[in-house]
CSV table of C-alpha atoms and ligand atoms in Angstrom, one decimal:
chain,number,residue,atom,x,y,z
A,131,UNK,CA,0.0,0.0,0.0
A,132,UNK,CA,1.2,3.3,-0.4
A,133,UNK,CA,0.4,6.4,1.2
A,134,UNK,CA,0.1,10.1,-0.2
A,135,UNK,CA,3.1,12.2,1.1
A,136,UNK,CA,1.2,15.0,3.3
A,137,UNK,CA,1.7,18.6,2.7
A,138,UNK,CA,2.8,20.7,5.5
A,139,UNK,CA,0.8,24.1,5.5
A,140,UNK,CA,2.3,26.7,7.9
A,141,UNK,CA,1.6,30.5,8.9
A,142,UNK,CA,4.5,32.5,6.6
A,143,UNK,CA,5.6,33.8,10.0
A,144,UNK,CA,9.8,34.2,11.1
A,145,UNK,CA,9.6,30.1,11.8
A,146,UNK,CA,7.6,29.1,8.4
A,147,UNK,CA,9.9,31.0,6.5
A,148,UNK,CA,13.1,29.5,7.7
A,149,UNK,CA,11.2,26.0,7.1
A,150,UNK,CA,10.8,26.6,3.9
A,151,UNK,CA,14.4,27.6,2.9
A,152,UNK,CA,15.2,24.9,4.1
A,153,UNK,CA,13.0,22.4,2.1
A,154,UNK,CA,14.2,24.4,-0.5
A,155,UNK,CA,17.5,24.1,-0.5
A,156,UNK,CA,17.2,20.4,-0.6
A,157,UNK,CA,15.8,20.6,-3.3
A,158,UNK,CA,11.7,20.3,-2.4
A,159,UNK,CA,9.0,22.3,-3.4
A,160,UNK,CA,7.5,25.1,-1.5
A,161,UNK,CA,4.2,27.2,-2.2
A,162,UNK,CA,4.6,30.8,-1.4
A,163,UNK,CA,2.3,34.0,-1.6
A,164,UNK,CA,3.4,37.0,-3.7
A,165,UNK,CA,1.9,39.7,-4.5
A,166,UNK,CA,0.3,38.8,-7.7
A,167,UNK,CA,-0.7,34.8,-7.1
A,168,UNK,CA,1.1,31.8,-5.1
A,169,UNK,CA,4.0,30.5,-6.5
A,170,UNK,CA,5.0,27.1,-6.6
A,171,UNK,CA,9.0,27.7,-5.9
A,172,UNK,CA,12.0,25.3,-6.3
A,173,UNK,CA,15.5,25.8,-6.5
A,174,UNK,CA,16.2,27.3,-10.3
A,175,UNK,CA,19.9,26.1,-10.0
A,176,UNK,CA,18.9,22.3,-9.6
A,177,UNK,CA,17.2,20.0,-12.6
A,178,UNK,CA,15.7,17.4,-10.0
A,179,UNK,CA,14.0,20.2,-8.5
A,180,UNK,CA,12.8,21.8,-11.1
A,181,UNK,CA,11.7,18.4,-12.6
A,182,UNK,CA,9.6,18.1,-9.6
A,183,UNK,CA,7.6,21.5,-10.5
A,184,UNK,CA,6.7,19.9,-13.8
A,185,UNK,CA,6.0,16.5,-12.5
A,186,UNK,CA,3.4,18.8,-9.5
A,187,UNK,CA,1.6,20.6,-12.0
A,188,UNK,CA,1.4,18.6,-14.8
A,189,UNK,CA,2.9,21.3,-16.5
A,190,UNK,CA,4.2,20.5,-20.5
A,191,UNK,CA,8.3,20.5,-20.5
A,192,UNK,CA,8.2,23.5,-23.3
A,193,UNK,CA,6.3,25.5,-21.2
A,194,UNK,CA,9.6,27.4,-19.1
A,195,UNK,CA,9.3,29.1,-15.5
A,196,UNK,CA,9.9,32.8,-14.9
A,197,UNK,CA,12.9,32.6,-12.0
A,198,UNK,CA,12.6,35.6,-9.2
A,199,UNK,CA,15.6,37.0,-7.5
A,200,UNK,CA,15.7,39.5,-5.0
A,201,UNK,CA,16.9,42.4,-7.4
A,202,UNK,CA,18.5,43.8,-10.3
A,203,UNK,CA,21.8,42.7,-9.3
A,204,UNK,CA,20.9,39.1,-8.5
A,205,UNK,CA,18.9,39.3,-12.2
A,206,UNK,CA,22.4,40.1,-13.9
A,207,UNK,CA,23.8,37.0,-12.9
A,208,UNK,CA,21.5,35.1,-15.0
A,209,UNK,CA,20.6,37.5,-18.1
A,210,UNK,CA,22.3,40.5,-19.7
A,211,UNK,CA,20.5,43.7,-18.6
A,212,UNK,CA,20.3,46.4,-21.5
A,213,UNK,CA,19.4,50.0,-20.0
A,214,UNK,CA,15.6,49.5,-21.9
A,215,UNK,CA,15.6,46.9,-18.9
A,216,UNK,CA,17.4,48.2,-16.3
A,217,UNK,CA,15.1,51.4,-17.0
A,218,UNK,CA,11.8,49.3,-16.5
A,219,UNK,CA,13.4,47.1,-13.3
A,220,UNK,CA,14.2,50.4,-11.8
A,221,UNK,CA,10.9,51.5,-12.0
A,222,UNK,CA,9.0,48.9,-11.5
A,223,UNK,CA,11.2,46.2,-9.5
A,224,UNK,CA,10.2,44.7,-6.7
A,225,UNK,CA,6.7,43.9,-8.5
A,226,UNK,CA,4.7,42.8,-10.2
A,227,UNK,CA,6.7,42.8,-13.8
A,228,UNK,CA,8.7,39.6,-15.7
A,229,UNK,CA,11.3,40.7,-18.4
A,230,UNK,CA,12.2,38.1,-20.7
A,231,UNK,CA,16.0,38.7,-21.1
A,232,UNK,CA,19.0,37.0,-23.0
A,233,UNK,CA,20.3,33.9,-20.9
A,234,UNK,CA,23.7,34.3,-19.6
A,235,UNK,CA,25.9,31.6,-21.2
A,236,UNK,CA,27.1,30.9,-17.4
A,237,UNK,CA,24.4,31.3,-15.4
A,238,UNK,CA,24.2,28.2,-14.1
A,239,UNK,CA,20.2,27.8,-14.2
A,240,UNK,CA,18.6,24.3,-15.0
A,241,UNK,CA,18.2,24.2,-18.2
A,242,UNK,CA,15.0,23.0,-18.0
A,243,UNK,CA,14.3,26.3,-16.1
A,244,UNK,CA,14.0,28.2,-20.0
A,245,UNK,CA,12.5,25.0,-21.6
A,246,UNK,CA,16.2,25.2,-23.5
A,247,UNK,CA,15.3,28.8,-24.9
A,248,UNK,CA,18.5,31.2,-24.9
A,249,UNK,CA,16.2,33.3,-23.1
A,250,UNK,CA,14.8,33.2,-19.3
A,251,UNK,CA,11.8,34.9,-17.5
A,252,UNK,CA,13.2,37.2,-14.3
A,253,UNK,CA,11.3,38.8,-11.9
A,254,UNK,CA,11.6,40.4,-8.4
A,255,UNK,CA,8.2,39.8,-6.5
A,256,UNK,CA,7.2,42.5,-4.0
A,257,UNK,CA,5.6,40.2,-1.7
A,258,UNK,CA,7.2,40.6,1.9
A,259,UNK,CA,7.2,36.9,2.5
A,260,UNK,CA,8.9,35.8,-0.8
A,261,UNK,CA,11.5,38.6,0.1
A,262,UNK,CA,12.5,37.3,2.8
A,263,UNK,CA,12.7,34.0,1.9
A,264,UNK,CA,14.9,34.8,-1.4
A,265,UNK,CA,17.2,36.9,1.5
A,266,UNK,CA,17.6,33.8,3.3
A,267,UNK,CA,18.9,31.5,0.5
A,268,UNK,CA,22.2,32.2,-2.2
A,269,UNK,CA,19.8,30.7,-5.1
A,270,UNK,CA,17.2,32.0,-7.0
A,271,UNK,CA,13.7,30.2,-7.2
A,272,UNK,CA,11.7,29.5,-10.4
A,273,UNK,CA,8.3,29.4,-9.9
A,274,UNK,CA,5.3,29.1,-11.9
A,275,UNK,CA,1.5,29.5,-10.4
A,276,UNK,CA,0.9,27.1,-7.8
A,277,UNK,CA,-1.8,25.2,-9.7
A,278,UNK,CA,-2.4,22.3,-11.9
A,279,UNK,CA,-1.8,22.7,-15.3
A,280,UNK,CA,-4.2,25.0,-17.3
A,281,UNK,CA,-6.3,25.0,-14.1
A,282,UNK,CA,-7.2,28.4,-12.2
A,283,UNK,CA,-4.1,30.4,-10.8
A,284,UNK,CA,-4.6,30.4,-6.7
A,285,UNK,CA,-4.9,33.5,-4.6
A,286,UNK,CA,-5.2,31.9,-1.2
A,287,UNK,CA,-3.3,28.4,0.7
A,288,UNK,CA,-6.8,26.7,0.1
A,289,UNK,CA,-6.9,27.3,-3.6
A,290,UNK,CA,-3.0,26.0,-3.7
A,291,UNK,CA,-4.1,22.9,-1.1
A,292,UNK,CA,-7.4,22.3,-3.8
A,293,UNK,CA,-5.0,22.0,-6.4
A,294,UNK,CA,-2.0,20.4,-5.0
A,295,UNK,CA,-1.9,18.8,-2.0
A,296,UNK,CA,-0.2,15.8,-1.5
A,297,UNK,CA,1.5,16.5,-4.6
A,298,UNK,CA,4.4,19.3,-2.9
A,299,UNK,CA,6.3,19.3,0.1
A,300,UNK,CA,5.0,22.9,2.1
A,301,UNK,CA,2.6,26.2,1.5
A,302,UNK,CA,3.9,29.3,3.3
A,303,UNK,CA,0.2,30.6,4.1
A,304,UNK,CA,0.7,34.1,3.9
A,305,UNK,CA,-3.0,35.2,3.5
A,306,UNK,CA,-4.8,36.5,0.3
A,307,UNK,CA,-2.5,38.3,-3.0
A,308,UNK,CA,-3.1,41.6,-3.4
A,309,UNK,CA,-3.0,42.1,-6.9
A,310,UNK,CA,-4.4,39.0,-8.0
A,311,UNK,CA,-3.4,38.6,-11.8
A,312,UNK,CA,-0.2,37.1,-12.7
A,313,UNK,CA,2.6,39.4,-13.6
A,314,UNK,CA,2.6,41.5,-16.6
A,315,UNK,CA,5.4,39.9,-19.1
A,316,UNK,CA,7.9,42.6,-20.7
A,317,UNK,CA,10.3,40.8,-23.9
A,318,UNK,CA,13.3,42.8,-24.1
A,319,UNK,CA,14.6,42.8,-27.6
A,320,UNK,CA,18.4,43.6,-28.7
A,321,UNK,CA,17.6,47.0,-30.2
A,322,UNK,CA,15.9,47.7,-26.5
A,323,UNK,CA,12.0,47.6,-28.0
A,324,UNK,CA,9.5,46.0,-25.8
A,325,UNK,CA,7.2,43.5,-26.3
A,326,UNK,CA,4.1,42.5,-24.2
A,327,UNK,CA,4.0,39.0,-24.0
A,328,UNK,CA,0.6,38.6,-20.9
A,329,UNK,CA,-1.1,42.0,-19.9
A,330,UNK,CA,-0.7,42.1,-16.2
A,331,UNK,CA,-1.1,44.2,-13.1
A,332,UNK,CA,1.6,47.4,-14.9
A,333,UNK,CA,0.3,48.4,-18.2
A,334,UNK,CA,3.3,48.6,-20.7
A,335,UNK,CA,0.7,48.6,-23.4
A,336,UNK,CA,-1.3,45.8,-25.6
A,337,UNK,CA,0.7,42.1,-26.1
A,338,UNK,CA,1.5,42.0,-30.1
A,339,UNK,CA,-0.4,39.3,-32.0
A,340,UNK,CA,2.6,36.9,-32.3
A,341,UNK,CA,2.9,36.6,-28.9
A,342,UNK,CA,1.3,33.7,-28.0
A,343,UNK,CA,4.0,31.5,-30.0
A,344,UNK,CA,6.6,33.3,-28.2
A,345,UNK,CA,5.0,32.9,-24.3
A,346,UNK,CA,4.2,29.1,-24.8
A,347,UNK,CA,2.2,29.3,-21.9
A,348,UNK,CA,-0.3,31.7,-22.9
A,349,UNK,CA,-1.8,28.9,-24.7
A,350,UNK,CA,-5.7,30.0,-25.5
A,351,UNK,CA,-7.1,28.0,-22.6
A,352,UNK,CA,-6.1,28.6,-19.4
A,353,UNK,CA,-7.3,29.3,-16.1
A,354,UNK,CA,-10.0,26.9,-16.6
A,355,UNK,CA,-12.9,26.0,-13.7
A,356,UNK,CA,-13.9,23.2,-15.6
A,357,UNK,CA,-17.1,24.2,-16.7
A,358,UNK,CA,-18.7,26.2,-19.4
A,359,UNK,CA,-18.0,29.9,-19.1
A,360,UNK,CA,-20.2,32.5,-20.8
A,361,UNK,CA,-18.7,36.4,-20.6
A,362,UNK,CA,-20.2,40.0,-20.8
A,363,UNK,CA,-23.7,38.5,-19.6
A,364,UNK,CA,-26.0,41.1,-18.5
A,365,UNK,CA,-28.4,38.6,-16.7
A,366,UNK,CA,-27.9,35.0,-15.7
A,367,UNK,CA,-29.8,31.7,-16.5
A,368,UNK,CA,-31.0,29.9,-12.9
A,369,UNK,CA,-28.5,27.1,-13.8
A,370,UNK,CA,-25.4,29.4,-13.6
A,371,UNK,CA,-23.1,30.7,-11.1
A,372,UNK,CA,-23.2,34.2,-11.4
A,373,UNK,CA,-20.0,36.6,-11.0
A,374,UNK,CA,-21.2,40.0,-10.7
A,375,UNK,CA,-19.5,43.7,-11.4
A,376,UNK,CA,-20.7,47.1,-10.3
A,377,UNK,CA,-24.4,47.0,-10.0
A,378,UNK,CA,-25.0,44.0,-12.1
A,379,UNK,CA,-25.0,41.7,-8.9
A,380,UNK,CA,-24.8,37.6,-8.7
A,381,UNK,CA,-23.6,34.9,-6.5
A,382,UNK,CA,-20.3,36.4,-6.0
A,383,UNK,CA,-19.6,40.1,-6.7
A,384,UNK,CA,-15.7,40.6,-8.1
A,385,UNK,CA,-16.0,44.6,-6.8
A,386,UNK,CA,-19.7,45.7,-6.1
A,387,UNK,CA,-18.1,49.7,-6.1
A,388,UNK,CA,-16.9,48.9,-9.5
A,389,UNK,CA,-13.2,49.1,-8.6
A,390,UNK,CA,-10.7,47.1,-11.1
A,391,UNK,CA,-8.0,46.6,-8.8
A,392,UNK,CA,-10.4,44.9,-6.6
A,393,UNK,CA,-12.0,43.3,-9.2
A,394,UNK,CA,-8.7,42.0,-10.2
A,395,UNK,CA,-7.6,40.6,-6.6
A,396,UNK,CA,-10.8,38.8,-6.1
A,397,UNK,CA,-11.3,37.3,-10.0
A,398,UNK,CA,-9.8,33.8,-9.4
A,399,UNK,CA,-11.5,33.5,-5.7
A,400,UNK,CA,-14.9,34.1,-8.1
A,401,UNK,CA,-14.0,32.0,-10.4
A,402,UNK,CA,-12.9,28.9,-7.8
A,403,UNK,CA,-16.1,29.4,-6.4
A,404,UNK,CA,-18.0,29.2,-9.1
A,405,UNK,CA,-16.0,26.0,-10.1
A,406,UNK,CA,-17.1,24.8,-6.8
A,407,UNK,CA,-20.6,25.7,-6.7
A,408,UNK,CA,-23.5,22.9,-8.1
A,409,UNK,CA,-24.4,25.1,-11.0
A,410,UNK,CA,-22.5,23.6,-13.9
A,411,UNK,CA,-22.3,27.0,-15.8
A,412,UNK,CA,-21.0,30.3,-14.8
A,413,UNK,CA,-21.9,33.7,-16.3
A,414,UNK,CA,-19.3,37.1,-16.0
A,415,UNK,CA,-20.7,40.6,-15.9
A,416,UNK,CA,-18.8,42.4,-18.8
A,417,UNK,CA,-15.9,44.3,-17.3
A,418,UNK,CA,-14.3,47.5,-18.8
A,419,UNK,CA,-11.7,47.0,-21.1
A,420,UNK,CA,-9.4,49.3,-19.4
A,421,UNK,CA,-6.6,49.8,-17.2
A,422,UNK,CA,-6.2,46.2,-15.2
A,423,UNK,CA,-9.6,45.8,-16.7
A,424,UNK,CA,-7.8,44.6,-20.4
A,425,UNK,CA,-5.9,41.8,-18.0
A,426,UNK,CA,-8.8,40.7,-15.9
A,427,UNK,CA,-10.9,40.4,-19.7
A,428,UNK,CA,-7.1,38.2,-21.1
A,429,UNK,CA,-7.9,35.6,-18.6
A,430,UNK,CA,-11.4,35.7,-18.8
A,431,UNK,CA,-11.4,35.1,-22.3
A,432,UNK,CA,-8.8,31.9,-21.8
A,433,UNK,CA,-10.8,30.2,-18.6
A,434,UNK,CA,-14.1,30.5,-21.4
A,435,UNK,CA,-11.9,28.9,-24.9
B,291,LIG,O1,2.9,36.7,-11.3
B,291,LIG,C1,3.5,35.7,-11.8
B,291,LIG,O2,4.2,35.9,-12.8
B,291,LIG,C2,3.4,34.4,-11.1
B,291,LIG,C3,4.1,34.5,-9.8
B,291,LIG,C4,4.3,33.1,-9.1
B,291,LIG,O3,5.4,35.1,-9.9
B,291,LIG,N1,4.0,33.3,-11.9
B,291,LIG,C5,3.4,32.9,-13.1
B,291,LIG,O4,4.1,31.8,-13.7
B,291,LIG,O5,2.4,33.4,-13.6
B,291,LIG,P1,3.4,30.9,-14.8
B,291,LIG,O6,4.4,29.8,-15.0
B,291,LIG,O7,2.0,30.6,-14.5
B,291,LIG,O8,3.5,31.8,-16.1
B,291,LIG,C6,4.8,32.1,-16.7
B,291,LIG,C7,4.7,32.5,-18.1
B,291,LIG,C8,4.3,31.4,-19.0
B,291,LIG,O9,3.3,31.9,-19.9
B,291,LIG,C9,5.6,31.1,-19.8
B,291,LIG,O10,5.4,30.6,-21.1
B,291,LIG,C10,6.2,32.5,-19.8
B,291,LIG,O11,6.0,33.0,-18.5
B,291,LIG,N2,7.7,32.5,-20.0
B,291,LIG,C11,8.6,32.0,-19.1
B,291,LIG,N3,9.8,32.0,-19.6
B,291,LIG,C12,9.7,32.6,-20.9
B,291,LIG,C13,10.6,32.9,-21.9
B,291,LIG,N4,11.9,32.7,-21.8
B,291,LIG,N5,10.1,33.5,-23.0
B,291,LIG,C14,8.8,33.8,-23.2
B,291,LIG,N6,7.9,33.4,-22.2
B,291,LIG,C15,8.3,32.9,-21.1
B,292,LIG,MG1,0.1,29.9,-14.4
């Protein structure tokens, strides 16, 4: 007989965080808040560890892992930093903002980390927990959305524990993200353009068509609940779990005032709820294609494909 390895969930307190360097640095994997959604975080300088993200998730092997280091100077180890870079990390590092960058030759990164691509994913999270975990240990940690495959991203321990337990070693609980939607994904090319690869929480502008080759993992669906999903509904059948916006009201309301930030820190919480709930459809209010609004309407459109 065998038994399912438990998870260990802890508060991300002083004693939780020095836990989980430590799982880390053998090699384990470790869920942890940051500001935009939990990660799922193993040691980017090891292959068996990384292998073990894939094997968790499910995830496809040429679907690569943005890495997050504590800053700019950690990030040059790994990729060359042209100013159009350094001008955007300085700005906007620590957040909520991935530049894909060249891949140093020697740095020393799994190399299943990039999926082999000669470019990797960096970011520096805001999040005070992941902070002080990457302070604690001398390697960066990739770490994709700590979710199954194609599944919804998780905003709280209990979505990552829905998802994943018994399938990863520890989740730093560290309360609800703030922002809610995965990072916004910057390409940085060698003539110092930018491309939007995923619209995100910092609005560099709209992702170019080609882009979904280019960011594997923006495949068309994503963030899926499992059931049918019907958008821009401006009333709701009685067999579907409504998700509500401004006055248009329903089982779950992503920000009755109207507000897109909130609407975007509370999506995927709607959206695993309505996944949960008995009704086998769900209906979304439309929501205003602007600001944060065009990110929240990206991954709407992917959980309905
Ligand atoms: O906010 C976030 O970015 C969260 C937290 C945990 O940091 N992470 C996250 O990871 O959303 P994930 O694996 O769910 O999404 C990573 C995306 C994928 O679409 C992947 O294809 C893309 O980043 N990506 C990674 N490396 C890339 C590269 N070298 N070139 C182009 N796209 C890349
Ligand atoms: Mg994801």
């Amino acid at each position: 007989m065998t038994c399912k390895p438990a998870t260990e969930l802890l508060l991300a307190d002083d004693a939780g965080i020095a836990r989980a360097a430590e799982v880390l640095r053998a090699g384990g994997l470790v869920a942890v808040p940051t500001e935009t959604v939990y990660g799922l975080a193993a040691r980017a300088d090891s292959a068996e560890a990384v292998a073990k993200i894939y094997e968790a998730k499910g995830r496809p092997s040429f679907n690569p892992l943005i890495v997050h280091v504590r800053d700019e100077e950690q990030a040059a180890r790994y990729a060359d930093l042209p100013g159009a870079a350094r001008s955007l990390a300085e700005a906007y590092w620590p957040g909520p903002l991935t530049l894909v960058l060249s891949l140093r030759q020697d740095a020393g990164l799994a190399p299943t980390v990039t999926a082999g691509l000669d470019t990797v994913a960096l970011r520096a999270p805001a999040h005070p927990v992941m902070r002080a975990l990457l302070k604690q240990i001398d390697f960066p940690l990739a770490a994709p959305s700590a979710n199954r495959s194609g599944y919804i991203s998780p905003t709280t321990a209990g979505h990552v524990l829905a998802s994943l337990d018994g399938r990863i070693d520890l989740v730093l609980d560290g309360g609800p993200c703030e922002a809610g939607l995965e990072s916004t994904i910057a390409a940085i090319r060698a003539d110092g353009s930018v491309d939007v690869l995923r619209p995100g929480p910092i609005d560099l502008g709209d992702p170019a068509e080609s882009s979904s080759i280019e960011a594997p993992g923006q495949l068309a669906q994503h963030y899926a609940p499992g059931k049918p999903v019907r958008l821009n509904a401006r009333d709701s059948e009685p067999d579907e779990f409504m998700i509500g916006f401004g006055e248009m009201s329903g089982d779950c309301s992503l920000s009755e005032a109207g507000d897109l930030q909130e609407a975007a820190a509370r999506l995927y919480d709607c959206l695993h709820q309505g996944a949960a709930s008995e009704k086998p459809r769900i209906a979304v209010a439309p929501i205003p294609d602007d600001e944060v609004g065009k990110a929240i309407n990206d991954r709407l459109r992917r959980a309905a494909a």
